[in-house]
Short mmCIF file of C-alpha atoms in Angstrom, two decimals:
data_model
loop_
_atom_site.label_atom_id
_atom_site.label_comp_id
_atom_site.label_asym_id
_atom_site.label_seq_id
_atom_site.Cartn_x
_atom_site.Cartn_y
_atom_site.Cartn_z
CA MET A 1 0.00 0.00 0.00
CA LYS A 2 1.33 3.43 -0.96
CA THR A 3 1.28 6.29 1.52
CA LYS A 4 0.35 9.73 0.18
CA ASP A 5 4.00 10.69 -0.23
CA HIS A 6 4.24 8.01 -2.94
CA LYS A 7 0.99 8.75 -4.81
CA THR A 8 0.77 10.75 -8.01
CA HIS A 9 -0.75 14.15 -7.15
CA ILE A 10 -3.05 15.46 -9.89
CA GLY A 11 -4.26 19.07 -9.75
CA ILE A 12 -7.36 20.30 -11.62
CA TYR A 13 -7.15 23.96 -12.70
CA GLY A 14 -9.24 26.48 -14.60
CA ARG A 15 -11.74 29.29 -14.32
CA ARG A 16 -14.80 29.27 -12.12
CA ASN A 17 -17.74 27.22 -13.40
CA CYS A 18 -15.76 25.41 -16.08
CA GLY A 19 -16.63 22.13 -14.36
CA LYS A 20 -13.46 21.27 -12.43
CA SER A 21 -15.38 19.85 -9.46
CA SER A 22 -17.65 17.83 -11.74
CA ILE A 23 -14.59 16.31 -13.42
CA ILE A 24 -13.14 15.35 -10.01
CA ASN A 25 -16.43 13.65 -9.07
CA THR A 26 -16.64 11.89 -12.44
CA LEU A 27 -13.08 10.57 -12.29
CA ALA A 28 -13.48 9.29 -8.74
CA ASP A 29 -17.09 8.18 -9.28
CA GLN A 30 -17.93 9.87 -5.97
CA GLN A 31 -19.44 13.17 -4.86
CA ILE A 32 -16.16 14.50 -3.46
CA ALA A 33 -16.26 18.13 -4.53
CA ILE A 34 -19.27 20.43 -4.12
CA VAL A 35 -20.83 21.21 -7.48
CA SER A 36 -22.85 24.39 -7.94
CA ASP A 37 -23.78 26.92 -10.62
CA ILE A 38 -22.61 29.62 -8.22
CA ALA A 39 -19.15 30.86 -9.22
CA GLY A 40 -16.46 30.42 -6.58
CA THR A 41 -18.00 27.43 -4.78
CA THR A 42 -14.60 25.74 -4.42
CA THR A 43 -12.40 27.65 -1.96
CA ASP A 44 -9.39 25.81 -0.50
CA PRO A 45 -7.96 22.92 -2.55
CA VAL A 46 -9.89 19.68 -1.93
CA LYS A 47 -7.97 16.38 -2.01
CA LYS A 48 -9.20 12.84 -2.57
CA SER A 49 -7.35 9.55 -2.98
CA PHE A 50 -8.43 7.53 -6.01
CA GLU A 51 -7.26 4.18 -7.41
CA ILE A 52 -6.78 3.96 -11.17
CA LEU A 53 -7.01 0.31 -12.19
CA ASP A 54 -3.89 -1.17 -13.80
CA TYR A 55 -1.98 1.99 -12.93
CA ALA A 56 -1.49 3.38 -9.45
CA PRO A 57 -3.23 5.20 -6.60
CA VAL A 58 -3.44 8.96 -7.15
CA ILE A 59 -4.57 12.02 -5.23
CA LEU A 60 -6.98 14.33 -7.05
CA ILE A 61 -6.85 18.00 -6.06
CA ASP A 62 -9.73 20.35 -6.86
CA THR A 63 -8.80 24.05 -6.82
CA ALA A 64 -10.51 27.43 -6.73
CA GLY A 65 -11.12 29.28 -10.00
CA ILE A 66 -8.11 31.17 -11.29
CA ASP A 67 -10.42 34.07 -12.23
CA ASP A 68 -11.84 34.56 -8.72
CA THR A 69 -12.53 38.13 -7.61
CA GLY A 70 -12.48 40.32 -4.51
CA ASP A 71 -10.13 40.25 -1.54
CA LEU A 72 -11.16 36.71 -0.57
CA GLY A 73 -10.89 35.64 -4.19
CA LYS A 74 -7.30 36.85 -4.35
CA LYS A 75 -6.46 34.65 -1.38
CA ARG A 76 -8.14 31.69 -3.07
CA ILE A 77 -6.09 32.32 -6.21
CA GLN A 78 -2.90 32.39 -4.14
CA LYS A 79 -3.81 28.99 -2.70
CA THR A 80 -4.52 27.67 -6.18
CA LEU A 81 -1.20 28.92 -7.57
CA HIS A 82 0.72 27.60 -4.55
CA SER A 83 -0.78 24.13 -5.04
CA ILE A 84 0.97 23.86 -8.42
CA SER A 85 4.27 23.40 -6.57
CA THR A 86 2.84 20.29 -4.86
CA ILE A 87 1.57 18.29 -7.84
CA ASP A 88 3.01 15.79 -10.32
CA LEU A 89 0.45 16.31 -13.09
CA ALA A 90 -1.91 19.18 -13.99
CA ILE A 91 -5.21 19.06 -15.86
CA LEU A 92 -6.22 22.44 -17.28
CA VAL A 93 -9.98 22.68 -17.75
CA ILE A 94 -11.57 25.10 -20.21
CA ALA A 95 -15.13 25.44 -21.54
CA ASP A 96 -17.09 27.28 -24.27
CA ASN A 97 -13.86 27.70 -26.29
CA VAL A 98 -12.59 30.30 -23.83
CA PHE A 99 -8.81 30.43 -23.55
CA GLY A 100 -6.91 33.55 -22.55
CA THR A 101 -4.53 35.20 -20.10
CA PHE A 102 -5.73 33.16 -17.10
CA GLU A 103 -4.92 29.90 -18.86
CA GLU A 104 -1.62 31.18 -20.24
CA ASP A 105 -0.54 32.21 -16.73
CA LEU A 106 -1.38 28.74 -15.39
CA ILE A 107 0.63 27.07 -18.16
CA GLU A 108 3.55 29.38 -17.37
CA LYS A 109 3.41 28.14 -13.76
CA PHE A 110 3.21 24.49 -14.91
CA ASN A 111 6.30 25.00 -17.05
CA TYR A 112 8.21 26.75 -14.25
CA TYR A 113 7.78 23.70 -12.02
CA LYS A 114 8.34 21.32 -14.96
CA THR A 115 4.89 19.88 -14.37
CA PRO A 116 3.37 17.99 -17.32
CA PHE A 117 -0.24 18.82 -18.18
CA PHE A 118 -3.02 18.25 -20.67
CA ILE A 119 -6.15 20.26 -21.48
CA ILE A 120 -9.78 19.19 -21.14
CA HIS A 121 -12.42 21.18 -23.03
CA ASN A 122 -15.35 20.45 -20.72
CA LYS A 123 -19.11 20.62 -21.23
CA ALA A 124 -18.67 19.17 -24.71
CA ASP A 125 -22.33 18.10 -24.60
CA GLU A 126 -23.15 21.83 -24.90
CA THR A 127 -20.27 23.17 -26.99
CA ARG A 128 -17.47 21.21 -28.64
CA ILE A 129 -14.02 22.72 -28.95
CA ASP A 130 -13.30 24.74 -32.05
CA LYS A 131 -10.94 22.75 -34.30
CA ALA A 132 -8.72 25.76 -34.93
CA LEU A 133 -8.36 26.43 -31.18
CA LYS A 134 -7.60 22.77 -30.52
CA SER A 135 -4.90 22.73 -33.19
CA LYS A 136 -3.38 25.97 -31.95
CA LEU A 137 -3.23 24.80 -28.31
CA GLU A 138 -1.71 21.45 -29.21
CA LYS A 139 0.90 23.06 -31.45
CA THR A 140 1.78 25.94 -29.11
CA HIS A 141 1.91 24.02 -25.82
CA LYS A 142 2.93 20.57 -27.10
CA THR A 143 0.17 18.84 -25.19
CA SER A 144 -3.06 16.92 -25.70
CA VAL A 145 -6.44 18.68 -25.89
CA VAL A 146 -9.58 16.59 -25.54
CA ASN A 147 -13.33 17.20 -25.52
CA PHE A 148 -15.13 15.85 -22.47
CA SER A 149 -18.52 15.93 -20.83
CA THR A 150 -19.37 14.90 -17.29
CA VAL A 151 -22.95 14.40 -18.50
CA LYS A 152 -22.08 12.11 -21.39
CA THR A 153 -18.89 10.34 -20.34
CA ASP A 154 -18.38 8.45 -23.61
CA ASN A 155 -14.63 9.08 -23.65
CA PHE A 156 -13.94 8.60 -19.95
CA ASP A 157 -11.26 6.01 -20.76
CA GLU A 158 -9.50 8.57 -22.97
CA ILE A 159 -9.03 10.84 -19.92
CA ILE A 160 -7.70 7.94 -17.84
CA ASP A 161 -5.30 7.00 -20.64
CA LEU A 162 -4.07 10.60 -20.81
CA ILE A 163 -3.36 10.56 -17.07
CA LYS A 164 -1.37 7.36 -17.46
CA LYS A 165 0.48 8.70 -20.51
CA THR A 166 1.23 12.21 -19.19
CA ALA A 167 2.10 11.61 -15.52
CA PRO A 168 5.89 11.48 -14.99
CA GLU A 169 7.35 8.05 -14.38
CA SER A 170 9.09 9.36 -11.25
CA SER A 171 5.71 9.88 -9.57
CA LYS A 172 4.77 6.22 -10.00
CA VAL A 173 8.02 4.46 -9.10
CA PHE A 174 8.99 3.94 -5.47
CA LYS A 175 12.76 4.18 -5.24
CA THR A 176 14.50 2.03 -2.66
CA ILE A 177 16.06 4.00 0.19
CA ILE A 178 19.28 2.07 0.82
CA GLY A 179 18.97 -0.88 -1.56
CA ASP A 180 22.12 0.09 -3.45
CA LEU A 181 24.16 0.13 -0.23
CA ILE A 182 23.31 -3.37 1.00
CA GLN A 183 23.24 -6.94 -0.27
CA PRO A 184 20.83 -9.78 0.63
CA ASN A 185 21.32 -11.05 4.20
CA ASP A 186 23.32 -8.00 5.28
CA VAL A 187 22.55 -6.73 8.79
CA VAL A 188 21.39 -3.13 9.20
CA MET A 189 21.30 -1.49 12.63
CA LEU A 190 18.57 1.08 13.23
CA ILE A 191 19.04 3.21 16.35
CA CYS A 192 15.63 4.55 17.35
CA PRO A 193 15.32 6.79 20.44
CA ILE A 194 12.00 6.64 22.28
CA ASP A 195 11.45 10.13 23.68
CA SER A 196 8.62 12.66 23.99
CA GLU A 197 8.70 13.23 20.21
CA ALA A 198 8.03 9.54 19.51
CA PRO A 199 4.29 8.85 18.97
CA SER A 200 2.69 6.73 21.66
CA GLY A 201 2.47 3.05 20.78
CA ARG A 202 4.18 3.29 17.39
CA MET A 203 7.31 4.39 15.56
CA ILE A 204 7.84 7.47 13.44
CA LEU A 205 7.38 7.09 9.69
CA PRO A 206 11.08 7.26 8.64
CA GLN A 207 11.88 4.37 11.00
CA VAL A 208 9.00 2.30 9.63
CA GLN A 209 10.04 3.09 6.07
CA LEU A 210 13.62 1.96 6.73
CA ILE A 211 12.50 -1.26 8.41
CA ARG A 212 10.37 -2.05 5.36
CA ASP A 213 13.14 -1.09 2.91
CA VAL A 214 15.62 -3.37 4.68
CA LEU A 215 13.12 -6.24 4.53
CA ASP A 216 12.32 -5.54 0.87
CA ASN A 217 16.02 -5.93 0.11
CA HIS A 218 16.08 -9.29 1.94
CA CYS A 219 18.30 -8.03 4.72
CA VAL A 220 18.15 -8.24 8.51
CA ASN A 221 16.97 -5.43 10.80
CA ILE A 222 18.52 -4.87 14.22
CA VAL A 223 16.27 -2.26 15.86
CA LEU A 224 17.29 -0.87 19.26
CA GLN A 225 17.51 2.23 21.40
CA GLU A 226 20.69 4.18 21.96
CA ASP A 227 21.24 2.77 25.47
CA GLN A 228 21.35 -0.77 24.01
CA VAL A 229 24.03 -0.22 21.37
CA THR A 230 27.08 -0.78 23.59
CA GLU A 231 25.66 -3.99 25.05
CA PHE A 232 24.78 -5.27 21.58
CA PHE A 233 28.35 -4.95 20.38
CA ARG A 234 29.72 -6.35 23.66
CA THR A 235 27.61 -9.50 23.65
CA THR A 236 27.43 -10.37 19.95
CA ASN A 237 29.84 -10.93 17.12
CA VAL A 238 27.46 -9.28 14.65
CA LYS A 239 28.95 -6.52 12.54
CA PRO A 240 26.24 -4.51 10.76
CA LYS A 241 26.87 -3.53 7.15
CA LEU A 242 25.35 -0.13 7.95
CA ALA A 243 24.08 1.73 11.02
CA ILE A 244 21.37 4.38 10.79
CA THR A 245 20.47 6.66 13.68
CA ASP A 246 17.98 9.35 14.52
CA SER A 247 19.59 12.71 13.71
CA GLN A 248 19.09 14.15 17.18
CA ILE A 249 21.55 11.64 18.69
CA PHE A 250 24.04 11.72 15.84
CA ASP A 251 26.91 12.74 18.10
CA LEU A 252 26.18 9.99 20.65
CA ALA A 253 25.71 7.36 17.93
CA GLY A 254 29.06 8.39 16.47
CA GLN A 255 30.68 7.47 19.77
CA LEU A 256 28.76 4.21 20.23
CA VAL A 257 29.11 2.70 16.75
CA PRO A 258 32.64 1.49 15.92
CA LYS A 259 34.41 3.62 13.34
CA ASP A 260 34.74 0.74 10.88
CA ILE A 261 30.94 0.51 10.57
CA PRO A 262 29.38 3.07 8.17
CA LEU A 263 26.98 5.37 10.05
CA THR A 264 24.38 7.82 8.79
CA SER A 265 20.90 9.05 9.77
CA PHE A 266 17.26 8.45 8.81
CA SER A 267 16.97 12.03 7.63
CA THR A 268 20.09 11.77 5.50
CA VAL A 269 19.06 8.58 3.68
CA LEU A 270 15.61 10.04 3.02
CA ALA A 271 17.26 13.20 1.71
CA ARG A 272 19.27 11.09 -0.68
CA GLN A 273 16.22 9.12 -1.78
CA LYS A 274 13.95 12.05 -2.65
CA GLY A 275 15.57 15.30 -1.56
CA ASP A 276 17.96 17.48 -3.55
CA PHE A 277 21.00 15.64 -2.23
CA GLU A 278 23.52 17.23 -4.55
CA ASN A 279 22.54 20.74 -3.44
CA TYR A 280 22.41 19.60 0.20
CA LEU A 281 26.05 18.52 -0.09
CA LYS A 282 26.96 21.87 -1.62
CA GLY A 283 24.95 23.91 0.86
CA THR A 284 25.59 22.26 4.21
CA PRO A 285 29.24 23.43 4.58
CA LYS A 286 27.94 27.00 4.15
CA ILE A 287 26.90 26.76 7.81
CA ASP A 288 30.44 27.96 8.47
CA ASP A 289 29.56 31.26 6.76
CA LEU A 290 26.57 32.10 8.96
CA LYS A 291 26.89 35.27 11.01
CA SER A 292 24.95 37.11 13.69
CA GLY A 293 21.61 38.41 12.45
CA ASP A 294 21.26 35.89 9.62
CA ARG A 295 17.81 34.38 9.17
CA ILE A 296 17.37 30.63 8.61
CA LEU A 297 14.27 29.05 7.05
CA ILE A 298 13.30 25.67 8.53
CA LEU A 299 10.98 23.63 6.29
CA GLU A 300 8.96 20.92 8.00
CA SER A 301 6.89 18.48 5.96
CA CYS A 302 4.13 17.72 8.41
CA SER A 303 2.00 19.45 11.01
CA HIS A 304 2.38 18.14 14.54
CA HIS A 305 2.13 19.08 18.19
CA VAL A 306 5.27 20.94 19.20
CA SER A 307 7.27 20.04 22.32
CA CYS A 308 10.50 21.34 23.80
CA GLU A 309 12.28 18.35 22.21
CA ASP A 310 11.17 19.27 18.68
CA ILE A 311 14.17 18.96 16.36
CA GLY A 312 13.34 21.64 13.81
CA ARG A 313 11.97 24.27 16.17
CA PHE A 314 14.22 23.91 19.20
CA LYS A 315 17.13 21.47 19.01
CA LEU A 316 18.49 22.33 15.55
CA PRO A 317 18.32 26.12 16.09
CA ALA A 318 20.07 25.72 19.46
CA TRP A 319 22.82 23.57 17.92
CA LEU A 320 23.33 26.04 15.06
CA LYS A 321 23.60 29.02 17.43
CA LYS A 322 26.07 27.17 19.61
CA TYR A 323 28.18 26.03 16.65
CA CYS A 324 28.24 29.44 14.97
CA ASN A 325 28.62 31.25 18.33
CA CYS A 326 26.24 33.98 17.19
CA GLU A 327 22.59 35.02 17.28
CA LEU A 328 20.52 33.66 14.41
CA ASP A 329 16.85 34.17 13.56
CA PHE A 330 14.61 31.29 12.48
CA ASP A 331 11.33 30.95 10.61
CA VAL A 332 9.55 27.59 10.56
CA VAL A 333 7.08 26.67 7.80
CA SER A 334 5.17 23.43 8.36
CA GLY A 335 3.29 21.17 5.97
CA LEU A 336 3.30 22.62 2.47
CA ASP A 337 2.34 26.13 3.54
CA ALA A 338 3.58 29.02 1.44
CA ILE A 339 6.68 30.88 2.59
CA GLN A 340 5.62 34.34 3.74
CA ARG A 341 8.93 36.22 3.52
CA PRO A 342 10.87 36.92 0.30
CA ILE A 343 13.36 34.09 -0.18
CA HIS A 344 16.26 36.58 -0.29
CA ASP A 345 15.62 37.35 3.40
CA TYR A 346 17.24 34.01 4.25
CA ALA A 347 20.91 33.09 4.55
CA MET A 348 20.12 29.36 4.48
CA VAL A 349 17.19 26.96 4.02
CA ILE A 350 17.06 23.65 5.91
CA GLN A 351 14.53 20.99 4.86
CA CYS A 352 13.45 18.07 7.05
CA GLY A 353 13.73 14.48 5.84
CA GLY A 354 10.45 14.83 3.95
CA CYS A 355 8.92 11.48 4.85
CA MET A 356 5.38 12.89 4.48
CA ILE A 357 5.72 14.58 1.07
CA THR A 358 6.75 13.66 -2.46
CA LYS A 359 10.09 14.08 -4.18
CA LYS A 360 8.53 16.66 -6.51
CA GLN A 361 7.15 18.63 -3.56
CA ILE A 362 10.55 18.75 -1.86
CA HIS A 363 12.34 19.88 -5.01
CA ASN A 364 9.74 22.57 -5.73
CA ARG A 365 9.92 23.87 -2.14
CA LEU A 366 13.67 24.29 -2.49
CA LEU A 367 13.63 25.63 -6.06
CA PRO A 368 13.25 29.36 -5.21
CA ALA A 369 16.21 29.20 -2.80
CA ILE A 370 18.40 27.29 -5.25
CA GLU A 371 17.58 29.71 -8.06
CA ALA A 372 18.42 32.62 -5.72
CA GLY A 373 21.79 31.04 -4.84
CA ILE A 374 20.80 30.50 -1.20
CA PRO A 375 22.45 27.42 0.41
CA VAL A 376 20.08 24.53 1.21
CA SER A 377 20.60 21.70 3.65
CA ASN A 378 18.72 18.95 5.42
CA TYR A 379 18.09 18.15 9.09
CA GLY A 380 20.38 15.13 9.16
CA LEU A 381 23.26 16.72 7.28
CA ALA A 382 23.03 20.01 9.19
CA ILE A 383 23.01 18.22 12.54
CA ALA A 384 25.93 16.00 11.50
CA PHE A 385 27.87 19.09 10.42
CA VAL A 386 27.46 21.02 13.66
CA GLN A 387 28.22 17.89 15.70
CA GLY A 388 31.46 17.25 13.85
CA ILE A 389 30.57 13.97 12.12
CA TYR A 390 29.47 15.29 8.73
CA ASN A 391 32.16 13.43 6.78
CA ARG A 392 31.23 10.17 8.47
CA ALA A 393 27.52 10.75 7.78
CA ILE A 394 28.04 11.08 4.02
CA GLU A 395 30.78 8.44 3.75
CA PRO A 396 28.32 5.52 3.11
CA PHE A 397 27.24 7.21 -0.11
CA LYS A 398 30.78 7.27 -1.46
CA MET A 399 31.10 3.48 -1.21
#
C-alpha cells in the first residue's frame, strides 16, 4: 500500500464554473467536490485519494477558480497557484472555447515547475471545442487537448489513458532508500530513540520506512535504542553492514558505533532518496559562513504538536547558534504552507527528511532558494555538520 507521499498528485485547474469539481467527481465516481452553478464554490484545494485500475493510486486536487474576484478571491487564487508546486500532473480545464490570459498564466506556472499537463475542453455536450483552437493549443503548448462531458462520459477512458500517458514516471516508481548500499542477508542497525517526540504506541514514519526497505532488500533489521548499542556490540559478534540513527543523537551514535561501521541518519538517507542531495552537499558546509543576524528558514513536511524536544523548532536552532557562536533568527514553515517572507531574506534553508511529502514537492519547495543562490541543507546533514561527524555521515554514499 502506498502512503500519500508516494501517490501521483493530480491538480485540476481552470476558471470558475468550467466544471473542475464535476470532473473530479466523475473521475473518482464519488461526490467529493461540491458542485454548484454559483461561481467560486470551491475555496481551498480539496484532495481525494483515487485508485486507477492497472496503474497506481493517485490524489486528485480540486482548486478554486483562477479568475476569482475580490479580496477573498485573491487569497483563493494564491492557494490555487501555490498548489501547483505540490503536484506531479496538472489538468487544465476550459469550456465554451474560452482560452486567454488566465490559462496562459497557469501554463507558465506548470512550465516553471516542470509539471506535465493536458487540457480538457469540458461541457462538450453543450459546446465542442473549435478545431482551430484545438490545433493551436496542441501546437503551441505541445500537449493533448480533448473534448469531455461529465454528462455524457463516452470518452472517460480517454481521460484515464491521458493521465497514465502524461504523468511522470518518477511519480509512480517507489525508489528504494538504501537498496544500493546493501546486499541480501546484510545486517542493518537502526538506532531509534524513544522520547517525547516519539508517537505513543508506534514508531515514526522514517523508522518504519527503513524497516520495510531493509526487509524488501532481503536483509536483517537490528532495531534498538541508543542505550542498548554498547551492550549489543559487547555481547554479539554481529557486525552490521550499515548503522542508521535518529539525527538528534548523531553525536552519541558516532561514539557508540565502531568507526569501521558506516553510520548515517534516517533524515540523510531520506534526503538522498527524494531530496535534492547534490545541493544539500553543496549547501551544508555554508553553515560555516553564517553570522549574527542571519535568518534561517526551517521547512517541516508535516504538522504536529510541538514540544521542547522538537528537532526543527528547538534542538536544531540551538545547535546552530552554539556552533556558529552567534545570534541567528529562524522561521519555521510546516506542511506545504507558502513561505511568507521573500526568499532573499534568508541566509540558508534547511529541509526536514520529507517522509510525508513527495520528491517533486521537496524539489519545488527548495527551487526558489536554489535559483536565488541560497544554500540549502537537510536536518540530518546540518546536525551531522554542527556535531562534527558530517564526513562520516556522508561516507556511506561514497562506497
